Backbone as XML, in Angstrom:
<?xml version="1.0"?>
<chain id="A" units="angstrom">
  <residue number="1" name="MET">
    <atom name="N" x="257.149" y="142.960" z="118.707"/>
    <atom name="CA" x="258.357" y="144.466" z="120.406"/>
    <atom name="C" x="258.811" y="144.711" z="119.447"/>
  </residue>
  <residue number="2" name="ALA">
    <atom name="N" x="259.830" y="145.178" z="117.944"/>
    <atom name="CA" x="259.772" y="145.600" z="117.858"/>
    <atom name="C" x="258.936" y="147.224" z="116.837"/>
  </residue>
  <residue number="3" name="LEU">
    <atom name="N" x="257.957" y="146.440" z="116.536"/>
    <atom name="CA" x="257.340" y="147.170" z="115.441"/>
    <atom name="C" x="256.791" y="148.423" z="116.762"/>
  </residue>
  <residue number="4" name="GLN">
    <atom name="N" x="256.151" y="147.323" z="117.928"/>
    <atom name="CA" x="255.435" y="148.415" z="119.128"/>
    <atom name="C" x="256.387" y="149.797" z="119.329"/>
  </residue>
  <residue number="5" name="ASN">
    <atom name="N" x="257.330" y="149.257" z="119.417"/>
    <atom name="CA" x="257.963" y="150.227" z="119.826"/>
    <atom name="C" x="258.746" y="151.809" z="119.261"/>
  </residue>
  <residue number="6" name="ASP">
    <atom name="N" x="258.683" y="151.109" z="117.263"/>
    <atom name="CA" x="258.820" y="151.165" z="116.045"/>
    <atom name="C" x="258.137" y="152.841" z="116.244"/>
  </residue>
  <residue number="7" name="TYR">
    <atom name="N" x="256.386" y="151.722" z="116.413"/>
    <atom name="CA" x="255.001" y="152.652" z="116.319"/>
    <atom name="C" x="254.095" y="153.226" z="118.127"/>
  </residue>
  <residue number="8" name="GLN">
    <atom name="N" x="255.165" y="153.221" z="118.592"/>
    <atom name="CA" x="255.444" y="154.425" z="120.140"/>
    <atom name="C" x="254.532" y="155.243" z="120.506"/>
  </residue>
  <residue number="9" name="ASP">
    <atom name="N" x="255.232" y="156.325" z="119.249"/>
    <atom name="CA" x="254.161" y="157.628" z="118.538"/>
    <atom name="C" x="252.460" y="157.312" z="118.673"/>
  </residue>
  <residue number="10" name="VAL">
    <atom name="N" x="252.614" y="157.053" z="117.710"/>
    <atom name="CA" x="250.989" y="155.682" z="118.356"/>
    <atom name="C" x="250.177" y="155.662" z="118.511"/>
  </residue>
  <residue number="11" name="LEU">
    <atom name="N" x="251.052" y="155.089" z="119.468"/>
    <atom name="CA" x="250.817" y="154.393" z="121.145"/>
    <atom name="C" x="250.461" y="155.406" z="121.820"/>
  </residue>
  <residue number="12" name="ASP">
    <atom name="N" x="250.849" y="156.761" z="122.022"/>
    <atom name="CA" x="251.352" y="157.440" z="122.974"/>
    <atom name="C" x="249.550" y="158.414" z="122.781"/>
  </residue>
  <residue number="13" name="VAL">
    <atom name="N" x="249.700" y="158.597" z="121.526"/>
    <atom name="CA" x="248.294" y="159.455" z="120.689"/>
    <atom name="C" x="246.830" y="158.768" z="122.027"/>
  </residue>
  <residue number="14" name="ALA">
    <atom name="N" x="246.573" y="157.416" z="120.744"/>
    <atom name="CA" x="245.980" y="156.394" z="121.636"/>
    <atom name="C" x="245.631" y="157.057" z="123.504"/>
  </residue>
  <residue number="15" name="LYS">
    <atom name="N" x="246.537" y="156.838" z="124.045"/>
    <atom name="CA" x="246.351" y="157.146" z="125.151"/>
    <atom name="C" x="246.365" y="158.300" z="125.370"/>
  </residue>
  <residue number="16" name="SER">
    <atom name="N" x="246.594" y="159.248" z="124.726"/>
    <atom name="CA" x="246.190" y="160.789" z="125.274"/>
    <atom name="C" x="244.960" y="161.289" z="124.894"/>
  </residue>
  <residue number="17" name="VAL">
    <atom name="N" x="244.047" y="159.985" z="123.154"/>
    <atom name="CA" x="242.747" y="159.879" z="123.049"/>
    <atom name="C" x="242.113" y="159.779" z="124.376"/>
  </residue>
  <residue number="18" name="GLY">
    <atom name="N" x="243.017" y="158.536" z="125.598"/>
    <atom name="CA" x="241.537" y="157.484" z="125.968"/>
    <atom name="C" x="241.755" y="156.357" z="125.261"/>
  </residue>
  <residue number="19" name="ALA">
    <atom name="N" x="242.422" y="155.816" z="123.842"/>
    <atom name="CA" x="241.419" y="154.919" z="123.739"/>
    <atom name="C" x="241.974" y="153.671" z="124.317"/>
  </residue>
  <residue number="20" name="LYS">
    <atom name="N" x="240.993" y="152.861" z="124.824"/>
    <atom name="CA" x="240.404" y="151.179" z="125.013"/>
    <atom name="C" x="241.380" y="150.516" z="124.370"/>
  </residue>
  <residue number="21" name="ILE">
    <atom name="N" x="242.781" y="150.210" z="124.132"/>
    <atom name="CA" x="243.356" y="149.045" z="122.654"/>
    <atom name="C" x="244.121" y="147.948" z="123.259"/>
  </residue>
  <residue number="22" name="GLU">
    <atom name="N" x="244.274" y="147.176" z="122.406"/>
    <atom name="CA" x="246.032" y="145.836" z="122.501"/>
    <atom name="C" x="245.913" y="146.121" z="121.752"/>
  </residue>
  <residue number="23" name="THR">
    <atom name="N" x="247.206" y="145.705" z="121.816"/>
    <atom name="CA" x="248.554" y="145.030" z="120.431"/>
    <atom name="C" x="248.894" y="143.726" z="120.334"/>
  </residue>
  <residue number="24" name="ARG">
    <atom name="N" x="248.919" y="143.300" z="119.472"/>
    <atom name="CA" x="249.547" y="142.661" z="119.279"/>
    <atom name="C" x="250.860" y="142.254" z="118.188"/>
  </residue>
  <residue number="25" name="GLU">
    <atom name="N" x="251.997" y="141.638" z="117.630"/>
    <atom name="CA" x="252.326" y="141.575" z="116.237"/>
    <atom name="C" x="252.439" y="140.329" z="116.143"/>
  </residue>
  <residue number="26" name="GLU">
    <atom name="N" x="251.899" y="140.325" z="114.875"/>
    <atom name="CA" x="251.109" y="138.820" z="113.732"/>
    <atom name="C" x="251.734" y="139.095" z="112.839"/>
  </residue>
  <residue number="27" name="ASN">
    <atom name="N" x="252.036" y="137.419" z="111.960"/>
    <atom name="CA" x="252.428" y="138.131" z="110.039"/>
    <atom name="C" x="253.802" y="139.180" z="109.835"/>
  </residue>
  <residue number="28" name="GLY">
    <atom name="N" x="254.172" y="139.417" z="110.656"/>
    <atom name="CA" x="254.530" y="140.465" z="110.521"/>
    <atom name="C" x="254.146" y="141.948" z="110.355"/>
  </residue>
  <residue number="29" name="LYS">
    <atom name="N" x="253.161" y="142.222" z="111.339"/>
    <atom name="CA" x="252.557" y="143.561" z="111.121"/>
    <atom name="C" x="251.924" y="143.949" z="112.403"/>
  </residue>
  <residue number="30" name="LEU">
    <atom name="N" x="251.698" y="145.007" z="113.337"/>
    <atom name="CA" x="251.048" y="145.439" z="114.583"/>
    <atom name="C" x="250.234" y="145.921" z="114.415"/>
  </residue>
  <residue number="31" name="VAL">
    <atom name="N" x="249.268" y="144.370" z="115.283"/>
    <atom name="CA" x="247.850" y="144.224" z="115.076"/>
    <atom name="C" x="247.101" y="145.777" z="116.939"/>
  </residue>
  <residue number="32" name="ILE">
    <atom name="N" x="246.283" y="146.610" z="116.455"/>
    <atom name="CA" x="245.520" y="147.939" z="116.983"/>
    <atom name="C" x="244.363" y="147.349" z="117.362"/>
  </residue>
  <residue number="33" name="LYS">
    <atom name="N" x="243.359" y="147.206" z="118.629"/>
    <atom name="CA" x="242.170" y="146.860" z="118.304"/>
    <atom name="C" x="241.842" y="147.400" z="119.455"/>
  </residue>
  <residue number="34" name="GLY">
    <atom name="N" x="240.909" y="147.855" z="119.146"/>
    <atom name="CA" x="239.769" y="147.392" z="120.008"/>
    <atom name="C" x="239.186" y="149.382" z="120.585"/>
  </residue>
  <residue number="35" name="SER">
    <atom name="N" x="238.306" y="150.796" z="121.379"/>
    <atom name="CA" x="237.665" y="151.300" z="120.816"/>
    <atom name="C" x="238.781" y="153.110" z="121.564"/>
  </residue>
  <residue number="36" name="VAL">
    <atom name="N" x="237.555" y="153.542" z="120.756"/>
    <atom name="CA" x="237.664" y="155.344" z="120.790"/>
    <atom name="C" x="236.713" y="155.702" z="121.185"/>
  </residue>
  <residue number="37" name="ASP">
    <atom name="N" x="236.039" y="157.036" z="122.216"/>
    <atom name="CA" x="234.899" y="157.754" z="122.241"/>
    <atom name="C" x="234.381" y="158.469" z="121.037"/>
  </residue>
  <residue number="38" name="HIS">
    <atom name="N" x="235.493" y="158.368" z="120.109"/>
    <atom name="CA" x="234.931" y="159.721" z="118.732"/>
    <atom name="C" x="235.995" y="159.658" z="117.887"/>
  </residue>
  <residue number="39" name="ALA">
    <atom name="N" x="235.059" y="159.542" z="116.340"/>
    <atom name="CA" x="235.857" y="159.333" z="115.064"/>
    <atom name="C" x="236.924" y="160.608" z="114.614"/>
  </residue>
  <residue number="40" name="PHE">
    <atom name="N" x="237.265" y="161.631" z="115.302"/>
    <atom name="CA" x="237.758" y="162.115" z="115.565"/>
    <atom name="C" x="238.972" y="161.716" z="116.239"/>
  </residue>
  <residue number="41" name="ASP">
    <atom name="N" x="239.249" y="160.831" z="117.877"/>
    <atom name="CA" x="240.018" y="160.293" z="118.010"/>
    <atom name="C" x="240.893" y="159.732" z="117.276"/>
  </residue>
  <residue number="42" name="ARG">
    <atom name="N" x="240.516" y="158.554" z="116.654"/>
    <atom name="CA" x="240.850" y="157.526" z="115.913"/>
    <atom name="C" x="241.320" y="158.883" z="114.195"/>
  </residue>
  <residue number="43" name="ASP">
    <atom name="N" x="241.445" y="159.581" z="113.867"/>
    <atom name="CA" x="241.396" y="160.225" z="112.839"/>
    <atom name="C" x="242.785" y="160.639" z="112.982"/>
  </residue>
  <residue number="44" name="ARG">
    <atom name="N" x="243.077" y="161.143" z="114.879"/>
    <atom name="CA" x="243.806" y="161.804" z="115.291"/>
    <atom name="C" x="245.335" y="161.137" z="114.911"/>
  </residue>
  <residue number="45" name="MET">
    <atom name="N" x="244.469" y="159.263" z="115.542"/>
    <atom name="CA" x="245.930" y="158.093" z="115.476"/>
    <atom name="C" x="246.786" y="157.814" z="114.098"/>
  </residue>
  <residue number="46" name="TRP">
    <atom name="N" x="245.707" y="157.699" z="112.870"/>
    <atom name="CA" x="245.719" y="157.374" z="112.108"/>
    <atom name="C" x="246.635" y="158.890" z="110.872"/>
  </residue>
  <residue number="47" name="ASP">
    <atom name="N" x="246.248" y="159.967" z="111.503"/>
    <atom name="CA" x="246.864" y="160.796" z="110.898"/>
    <atom name="C" x="248.265" y="161.091" z="111.455"/>
  </residue>
  <residue number="48" name="GLN">
    <atom name="N" x="248.653" y="160.589" z="112.724"/>
    <atom name="CA" x="250.434" y="160.142" z="113.370"/>
    <atom name="C" x="250.692" y="158.941" z="112.541"/>
  </residue>
  <residue number="49" name="ILE">
    <atom name="N" x="250.202" y="157.815" z="112.053"/>
    <atom name="CA" x="250.097" y="156.486" z="111.130"/>
    <atom name="C" x="250.972" y="157.494" z="110.063"/>
  </residue>
  <residue number="50" name="LYS">
    <atom name="N" x="250.208" y="158.141" z="109.887"/>
    <atom name="CA" x="250.115" y="158.670" z="107.836"/>
    <atom name="C" x="251.218" y="159.456" z="107.759"/>
  </residue>
  <residue number="51" name="ALA">
    <atom name="N" x="251.500" y="160.389" z="109.118"/>
    <atom name="CA" x="252.252" y="161.956" z="108.870"/>
    <atom name="C" x="253.594" y="160.183" z="109.129"/>
  </residue>
  <residue number="52" name="LYS">
    <atom name="N" x="254.068" y="160.132" z="109.875"/>
    <atom name="CA" x="255.249" y="159.571" z="110.731"/>
    <atom name="C" x="255.969" y="158.183" z="110.038"/>
  </residue>
  <residue number="53" name="HIS">
    <atom name="N" x="255.129" y="157.456" z="109.589"/>
    <atom name="CA" x="255.498" y="156.115" z="108.724"/>
    <atom name="C" x="255.576" y="155.339" z="107.491"/>
  </residue>
  <residue number="54" name="PRO">
    <atom name="N" x="256.143" y="155.937" z="107.331"/>
    <atom name="CA" x="255.614" y="155.931" z="105.106"/>
    <atom name="C" x="255.930" y="154.290" z="105.267"/>
  </residue>
  <residue number="55" name="LYS">
    <atom name="N" x="255.888" y="153.796" z="105.661"/>
    <atom name="CA" x="255.592" y="152.067" z="104.945"/>
    <atom name="C" x="254.159" y="151.844" z="106.053"/>
  </residue>
  <residue number="56" name="TRP">
    <atom name="N" x="253.591" y="152.385" z="106.990"/>
    <atom name="CA" x="252.861" y="151.886" z="107.878"/>
    <atom name="C" x="251.865" y="150.700" z="106.623"/>
  </residue>
  <residue number="57" name="ASN">
    <atom name="N" x="251.554" y="150.611" z="105.142"/>
    <atom name="CA" x="250.535" y="149.867" z="105.098"/>
    <atom name="C" x="251.166" y="148.918" z="105.316"/>
  </residue>
  <residue number="58" name="ASP">
    <atom name="N" x="251.827" y="148.515" z="105.115"/>
    <atom name="CA" x="252.992" y="146.669" z="105.399"/>
    <atom name="C" x="253.233" y="146.619" z="106.670"/>
  </residue>
  <residue number="59" name="GLU">
    <atom name="N" x="252.640" y="147.389" z="107.636"/>
    <atom name="CA" x="252.896" y="147.619" z="108.687"/>
    <atom name="C" x="252.050" y="147.585" z="109.905"/>
  </residue>
  <residue number="60" name="ILE">
    <atom name="N" x="250.892" y="148.035" z="109.948"/>
    <atom name="CA" x="250.492" y="148.318" z="111.010"/>
    <atom name="C" x="248.845" y="147.927" z="110.405"/>
  </residue>
  <residue number="61" name="MET">
    <atom name="N" x="247.678" y="146.905" z="111.297"/>
    <atom name="CA" x="246.638" y="147.031" z="111.113"/>
    <atom name="C" x="245.956" y="147.410" z="112.267"/>
  </residue>
  <residue number="62" name="VAL">
    <atom name="N" x="245.099" y="148.369" z="112.373"/>
    <atom name="CA" x="244.328" y="148.916" z="112.755"/>
    <atom name="C" x="242.243" y="149.185" z="112.468"/>
  </residue>
  <residue number="63" name="MET">
    <atom name="N" x="241.761" y="148.293" z="113.709"/>
    <atom name="CA" x="240.596" y="147.409" z="113.801"/>
    <atom name="C" x="240.517" y="148.732" z="115.519"/>
  </residue>
  <residue number="64" name="LEU">
    <atom name="N" x="239.754" y="149.834" z="115.207"/>
    <atom name="CA" x="238.715" y="150.431" z="116.027"/>
    <atom name="C" x="237.326" y="150.891" z="115.830"/>
  </residue>
  <residue number="65" name="THR">
    <atom name="N" x="236.887" y="150.343" z="117.234"/>
    <atom name="CA" x="235.074" y="151.188" z="116.632"/>
    <atom name="C" x="234.981" y="152.544" z="117.005"/>
  </residue>
  <residue number="66" name="VAL">
    <atom name="N" x="234.451" y="153.380" z="116.980"/>
    <atom name="CA" x="233.767" y="154.437" z="117.943"/>
    <atom name="C" x="232.901" y="154.856" z="119.144"/>
  </residue>
  <residue number="67" name="THR">
    <atom name="N" x="232.620" y="154.696" z="119.525"/>
    <atom name="CA" x="231.457" y="154.525" z="120.380"/>
    <atom name="C" x="230.870" y="155.736" z="120.788"/>
  </residue>
  <residue number="68" name="HIS">
    <atom name="N" x="230.422" y="156.738" z="120.479"/>
    <atom name="CA" x="230.227" y="157.778" z="120.369"/>
    <atom name="C" x="229.845" y="158.041" z="119.304"/>
  </residue>
  <residue number="69" name="ALA">
    <atom name="N" x="228.771" y="158.339" z="118.588"/>
    <atom name="CA" x="228.622" y="159.200" z="117.723"/>
    <atom name="C" x="227.895" y="160.458" z="117.038"/>
  </residue>
  <residue number="70" name="GLU">
    <atom name="N" x="227.961" y="161.455" z="117.764"/>
    <atom name="CA" x="228.229" y="162.558" z="117.844"/>
    <atom name="C" x="229.968" y="163.186" z="117.235"/>
  </residue>
  <residue number="71" name="PRO">
    <atom name="N" x="229.501" y="165.050" z="116.718"/>
    <atom name="CA" x="230.931" y="164.843" z="114.983"/>
    <atom name="C" x="231.884" y="165.595" z="116.113"/>
  </residue>
  <residue number="72" name="TYR">
    <atom name="N" x="231.772" y="165.807" z="117.079"/>
    <atom name="CA" x="233.178" y="166.275" z="117.997"/>
    <atom name="C" x="233.542" y="165.269" z="119.081"/>
  </residue>
  <residue number="73" name="GLY">
    <atom name="N" x="234.650" y="165.788" z="118.638"/>
    <atom name="CA" x="236.043" y="165.353" z="119.719"/>
    <atom name="C" x="235.761" y="165.947" z="121.606"/>
  </residue>
  <residue number="74" name="LEU">
    <atom name="N" x="236.256" y="165.352" z="122.214"/>
    <atom name="CA" x="236.779" y="166.523" z="123.567"/>
    <atom name="C" x="238.326" y="166.964" z="123.627"/>
  </residue>
  <residue number="75" name="TYR">
    <atom name="N" x="237.943" y="167.815" z="123.820"/>
    <atom name="CA" x="240.195" y="167.657" z="124.458"/>
    <atom name="C" x="239.888" y="168.697" z="126.008"/>
  </residue>
  <residue number="76" name="THR">
    <atom name="N" x="240.433" y="168.416" z="126.769"/>
    <atom name="CA" x="240.706" y="168.734" z="127.721"/>
    <atom name="C" x="242.744" y="169.976" z="128.092"/>
  </residue>
  <residue number="77" name="VAL">
    <atom name="N" x="241.786" y="171.172" z="128.680"/>
    <atom name="CA" x="242.854" y="171.645" z="128.004"/>
    <atom name="C" x="243.855" y="171.641" z="129.093"/>
  </residue>
  <residue number="78" name="LYS">
    <atom name="N" x="245.303" y="171.704" z="128.438"/>
    <atom name="CA" x="246.460" y="172.181" z="130.027"/>
    <atom name="C" x="247.280" y="172.932" z="129.510"/>
  </residue>
  <residue number="79" name="SER">
    <atom name="N" x="247.920" y="173.338" z="130.585"/>
    <atom name="CA" x="248.589" y="174.224" z="131.022"/>
    <atom name="C" x="249.325" y="174.389" z="129.980"/>
  </residue>
  <residue number="80" name="GLY">
    <atom name="N" x="250.198" y="175.611" z="129.026"/>
    <atom name="CA" x="250.206" y="176.475" z="127.415"/>
    <atom name="C" x="249.456" y="175.803" z="126.880"/>
  </residue>
  <residue number="81" name="ASP">
    <atom name="N" x="248.446" y="175.867" z="126.513"/>
    <atom name="CA" x="246.934" y="174.864" z="125.664"/>
    <atom name="C" x="246.971" y="176.510" z="125.243"/>
  </residue>
  <residue number="82" name="THR">
    <atom name="N" x="246.984" y="176.933" z="123.538"/>
    <atom name="CA" x="246.122" y="178.003" z="122.978"/>
    <atom name="C" x="245.083" y="177.474" z="122.087"/>
  </residue>
  <residue number="83" name="LEU">
    <atom name="N" x="244.468" y="178.270" z="121.642"/>
    <atom name="CA" x="243.601" y="177.755" z="120.906"/>
    <atom name="C" x="243.370" y="177.683" z="119.401"/>
  </residue>
  <residue number="84" name="SER">
    <atom name="N" x="244.881" y="178.184" z="118.944"/>
    <atom name="CA" x="245.511" y="178.505" z="117.017"/>
    <atom name="C" x="247.317" y="177.194" z="117.196"/>
  </residue>
  <residue number="85" name="LYS">
    <atom name="N" x="247.169" y="177.175" z="119.177"/>
    <atom name="CA" x="248.740" y="175.797" z="119.290"/>
    <atom name="C" x="247.271" y="174.536" z="119.191"/>
  </residue>
  <residue number="86" name="LEU">
    <atom name="N" x="246.025" y="174.465" z="119.831"/>
    <atom name="CA" x="244.873" y="173.065" z="119.362"/>
    <atom name="C" x="244.859" y="172.839" z="118.066"/>
  </residue>
  <residue number="87" name="ALA">
    <atom name="N" x="244.541" y="173.943" z="117.088"/>
    <atom name="CA" x="243.732" y="173.938" z="116.224"/>
    <atom name="C" x="245.394" y="173.780" z="115.155"/>
  </residue>
  <residue number="88" name="LYS">
    <atom name="N" x="246.589" y="174.096" z="114.976"/>
    <atom name="CA" x="248.329" y="173.028" z="114.288"/>
    <atom name="C" x="248.185" y="172.423" z="114.716"/>
  </residue>
  <residue number="89" name="ASP">
    <atom name="N" x="247.554" y="171.493" z="115.650"/>
    <atom name="CA" x="248.176" y="170.383" z="116.748"/>
    <atom name="C" x="246.916" y="169.064" z="115.996"/>
  </residue>
  <residue number="90" name="ILE">
    <atom name="N" x="246.348" y="169.833" z="115.696"/>
    <atom name="CA" x="245.124" y="168.977" z="115.783"/>
    <atom name="C" x="245.463" y="168.838" z="113.863"/>
  </residue>
  <residue number="91" name="TYR">
    <atom name="N" x="244.850" y="169.975" z="113.716"/>
    <atom name="CA" x="243.806" y="170.327" z="112.269"/>
    <atom name="C" x="245.584" y="170.822" z="111.271"/>
  </residue>
  <residue number="92" name="GLY">
    <atom name="N" x="246.665" y="171.075" z="111.920"/>
    <atom name="CA" x="247.737" y="171.388" z="111.115"/>
    <atom name="C" x="247.226" y="172.590" z="110.599"/>
  </residue>
  <residue number="93" name="ASP">
    <atom name="N" x="247.091" y="173.161" z="110.538"/>
    <atom name="CA" x="247.068" y="174.465" z="110.950"/>
    <atom name="C" x="246.077" y="175.334" z="111.460"/>
  </residue>
  <residue number="94" name="MET">
    <atom name="N" x="247.063" y="176.159" z="111.793"/>
    <atom name="CA" x="246.025" y="177.128" z="113.179"/>
    <atom name="C" x="245.358" y="177.928" z="113.205"/>
  </residue>
  <residue number="95" name="LYS">
    <atom name="N" x="245.026" y="178.847" z="111.948"/>
    <atom name="CA" x="244.772" y="179.228" z="111.813"/>
    <atom name="C" x="243.070" y="179.473" z="111.353"/>
  </residue>
  <residue number="96" name="LEU">
    <atom name="N" x="243.220" y="177.963" z="111.693"/>
    <atom name="CA" x="241.309" y="176.787" z="112.241"/>
    <atom name="C" x="241.044" y="177.283" z="113.483"/>
  </residue>
  <residue number="97" name="TYR">
    <atom name="N" x="241.764" y="177.776" z="113.922"/>
    <atom name="CA" x="241.177" y="178.096" z="115.617"/>
    <atom name="C" x="239.891" y="178.303" z="115.843"/>
  </residue>
  <residue number="98" name="PRO">
    <atom name="N" x="239.858" y="179.685" z="115.083"/>
    <atom name="CA" x="238.062" y="179.962" z="114.703"/>
    <atom name="C" x="236.960" y="179.065" z="115.540"/>
  </residue>
  <residue number="99" name="LYS">
    <atom name="N" x="237.269" y="177.454" z="114.218"/>
    <atom name="CA" x="236.198" y="177.035" z="114.496"/>
    <atom name="C" x="236.367" y="176.470" z="115.727"/>
  </residue>
  <residue number="100" name="ILE">
    <atom name="N" x="237.680" y="175.872" z="116.780"/>
    <atom name="CA" x="236.934" y="175.875" z="117.645"/>
    <atom name="C" x="236.632" y="176.188" z="118.746"/>
  </residue>
  <residue number="101" name="PHE">
    <atom name="N" x="236.951" y="177.978" z="118.280"/>
    <atom name="CA" x="235.671" y="179.204" z="119.424"/>
    <atom name="C" x="234.484" y="178.273" z="119.279"/>
  </residue>
  <residue number="102" name="GLU">
    <atom name="N" x="234.120" y="178.798" z="117.698"/>
    <atom name="CA" x="232.711" y="178.535" z="117.722"/>
    <atom name="C" x="232.094" y="177.397" z="118.397"/>
  </residue>
  <residue number="103" name="ALA">
    <atom name="N" x="232.689" y="177.019" z="117.844"/>
    <atom name="CA" x="232.176" y="174.848" z="118.982"/>
    <atom name="C" x="231.859" y="175.365" z="120.510"/>
  </residue>
  <residue number="104" name="ASN">
    <atom name="N" x="232.645" y="176.138" z="121.136"/>
    <atom name="CA" x="232.446" y="176.223" z="122.495"/>
    <atom name="C" x="231.829" y="177.496" z="123.098"/>
  </residue>
  <residue number="105" name="LYS">
    <atom name="N" x="230.813" y="178.101" z="121.736"/>
    <atom name="CA" x="231.505" y="179.678" z="122.215"/>
    <atom name="C" x="229.313" y="179.413" z="123.864"/>
  </residue>
  <residue number="106" name="ASP">
    <atom name="N" x="229.527" y="178.231" z="123.411"/>
    <atom name="CA" x="228.698" y="178.410" z="125.365"/>
    <atom name="C" x="229.475" y="178.343" z="126.266"/>
  </residue>
  <residue number="107" name="GLN">
    <atom name="N" x="230.893" y="178.431" z="126.516"/>
    <atom name="CA" x="231.481" y="178.197" z="127.643"/>
    <atom name="C" x="232.853" y="179.677" z="127.526"/>
  </residue>
  <residue number="108" name="LEU">
    <atom name="N" x="233.020" y="179.819" z="126.352"/>
    <atom name="CA" x="234.416" y="180.872" z="126.343"/>
    <atom name="C" x="233.534" y="182.084" z="125.281"/>
  </residue>
  <residue number="109" name="LYS">
    <atom name="N" x="233.662" y="183.156" z="125.906"/>
    <atom name="CA" x="233.599" y="184.644" z="125.390"/>
    <atom name="C" x="234.709" y="185.216" z="124.706"/>
  </residue>
  <residue number="110" name="ASP">
    <atom name="N" x="236.137" y="184.591" z="125.511"/>
    <atom name="CA" x="236.967" y="185.133" z="124.349"/>
    <atom name="C" x="238.463" y="184.153" z="123.652"/>
  </residue>
  <residue number="111" name="PRO">
    <atom name="N" x="237.701" y="184.043" z="122.065"/>
    <atom name="CA" x="239.129" y="183.181" z="122.027"/>
    <atom name="C" x="240.196" y="182.636" z="123.035"/>
  </residue>
  <residue number="112" name="ASP">
    <atom name="N" x="240.963" y="183.961" z="123.409"/>
    <atom name="CA" x="242.781" y="184.550" z="124.136"/>
    <atom name="C" x="242.763" y="183.293" z="125.925"/>
  </residue>
  <residue number="113" name="HIS">
    <atom name="N" x="240.551" y="183.124" z="126.501"/>
    <atom name="CA" x="241.144" y="182.905" z="127.343"/>
    <atom name="C" x="240.387" y="181.595" z="127.648"/>
  </residue>
  <residue number="114" name="ILE">
    <atom name="N" x="241.329" y="180.346" z="127.378"/>
    <atom name="CA" x="240.844" y="179.486" z="127.906"/>
    <atom name="C" x="241.330" y="178.602" z="129.093"/>
  </residue>
  <residue number="115" name="LYS">
    <atom name="N" x="240.862" y="177.820" z="129.877"/>
    <atom name="CA" x="241.312" y="177.682" z="130.855"/>
    <atom name="C" x="242.179" y="175.741" z="131.070"/>
  </residue>
  <residue number="116" name="VAL">
    <atom name="N" x="243.391" y="176.131" z="131.860"/>
    <atom name="CA" x="242.869" y="174.780" z="132.324"/>
    <atom name="C" x="242.445" y="173.368" z="132.876"/>
  </residue>
  <residue number="117" name="GLY">
    <atom name="N" x="242.346" y="173.012" z="132.498"/>
    <atom name="CA" x="240.365" y="172.040" z="132.525"/>
    <atom name="C" x="239.409" y="171.526" z="132.283"/>
  </residue>
  <residue number="118" name="GLN">
    <atom name="N" x="239.262" y="173.163" z="131.268"/>
    <atom name="CA" x="237.930" y="172.806" z="130.297"/>
    <atom name="C" x="238.401" y="171.833" z="129.843"/>
  </residue>
  <residue number="119" name="VAL">
    <atom name="N" x="237.313" y="171.498" z="129.078"/>
    <atom name="CA" x="236.496" y="170.418" z="128.106"/>
    <atom name="C" x="236.046" y="171.087" z="127.629"/>
  </residue>
  <residue number="120" name="LEU">
    <atom name="N" x="236.929" y="171.772" z="126.435"/>
    <atom name="CA" x="236.429" y="171.599" z="124.711"/>
    <atom name="C" x="235.785" y="170.643" z="124.079"/>
  </residue>
  <residue number="121" name="LYS">
    <atom name="N" x="234.482" y="171.006" z="122.825"/>
    <atom name="CA" x="234.334" y="170.632" z="121.783"/>
    <atom name="C" x="235.265" y="170.730" z="120.921"/>
  </residue>
  <residue number="122" name="LEU">
    <atom name="N" x="235.541" y="169.404" z="119.932"/>
    <atom name="CA" x="237.503" y="169.507" z="118.502"/>
    <atom name="C" x="236.457" y="169.540" z="118.005"/>
  </residue>
  <residue number="123" name="PRO">
    <atom name="N" x="235.947" y="169.778" z="116.590"/>
    <atom name="CA" x="234.882" y="169.507" z="115.354"/>
    <atom name="C" x="236.367" y="169.116" z="114.736"/>
  </residue>
  <residue number="124" name="PRO">
    <atom name="N" x="235.415" y="167.722" z="114.227"/>
    <atom name="CA" x="235.999" y="166.779" z="113.614"/>
    <atom name="C" x="236.295" y="167.708" z="111.932"/>
  </residue>
  <residue number="125" name="LYS">
    <atom name="N" x="237.462" y="167.221" z="111.185"/>
    <atom name="CA" x="238.242" y="167.769" z="110.334"/>
    <atom name="C" x="237.454" y="167.642" z="108.985"/>
  </residue>
  <residue number="126" name="THR">
    <atom name="N" x="236.706" y="167.367" z="109.392"/>
    <atom name="CA" x="236.445" y="167.579" z="107.513"/>
    <atom name="C" x="234.708" y="169.248" z="108.222"/>
  </residue>
  <residue number="127" name="ILE">
    <atom name="N" x="235.077" y="169.474" z="108.884"/>
    <atom name="CA" x="234.174" y="170.688" z="109.029"/>
    <atom name="C" x="235.239" y="172.115" z="109.677"/>
  </residue>
  <residue number="128" name="ALA">
    <atom name="N" x="235.567" y="171.035" z="110.749"/>
    <atom name="CA" x="237.015" y="172.365" z="110.859"/>
    <atom name="C" x="238.003" y="172.610" z="108.867"/>
  </residue>
  <residue number="129" name="ASN">
    <atom name="N" x="237.749" y="172.079" z="108.534"/>
    <atom name="CA" x="238.837" y="172.800" z="106.831"/>
    <atom name="C" x="237.070" y="172.832" z="105.879"/>
  </residue>
  <residue number="130" name="ARG">
    <atom name="N" x="236.195" y="173.946" z="106.393"/>
    <atom name="CA" x="235.345" y="173.926" z="105.078"/>
    <atom name="C" x="235.542" y="175.544" z="105.592"/>
  </residue>
  <residue number="131" name="ALA">
    <atom name="N" x="235.369" y="175.783" z="104.669"/>
    <atom name="CA" x="235.554" y="177.627" z="104.157"/>
    <atom name="C" x="235.098" y="178.479" z="105.374"/>
  </residue>
</chain>
């Protein structure tokens, strides 16, 4: 139970991306097993683990199946969101917001006008970080 408390931030990310997971502590490690819709969602969980937990390699085991092969993750816009805020939160660089805009030109005419409840496609980091 102690490791679950230590990794609550990771479990919160899992919940926010809609991961279907089970957790248990086994042999001194937190085991997270389940599925996520997109590789992008799995990567967000790993980013949280690696950014906040320096001993993660000794403390956690993650076994996630990705259920959809398409390269985009999906994100539902919440109050206060902007494309630059999403780019900062997801890719670590607010200047990458044009990548999100490009992926959503079918529904966005202006990167400064997104609406609460809109479902945006989010390119994976490998695409977003390309120059």
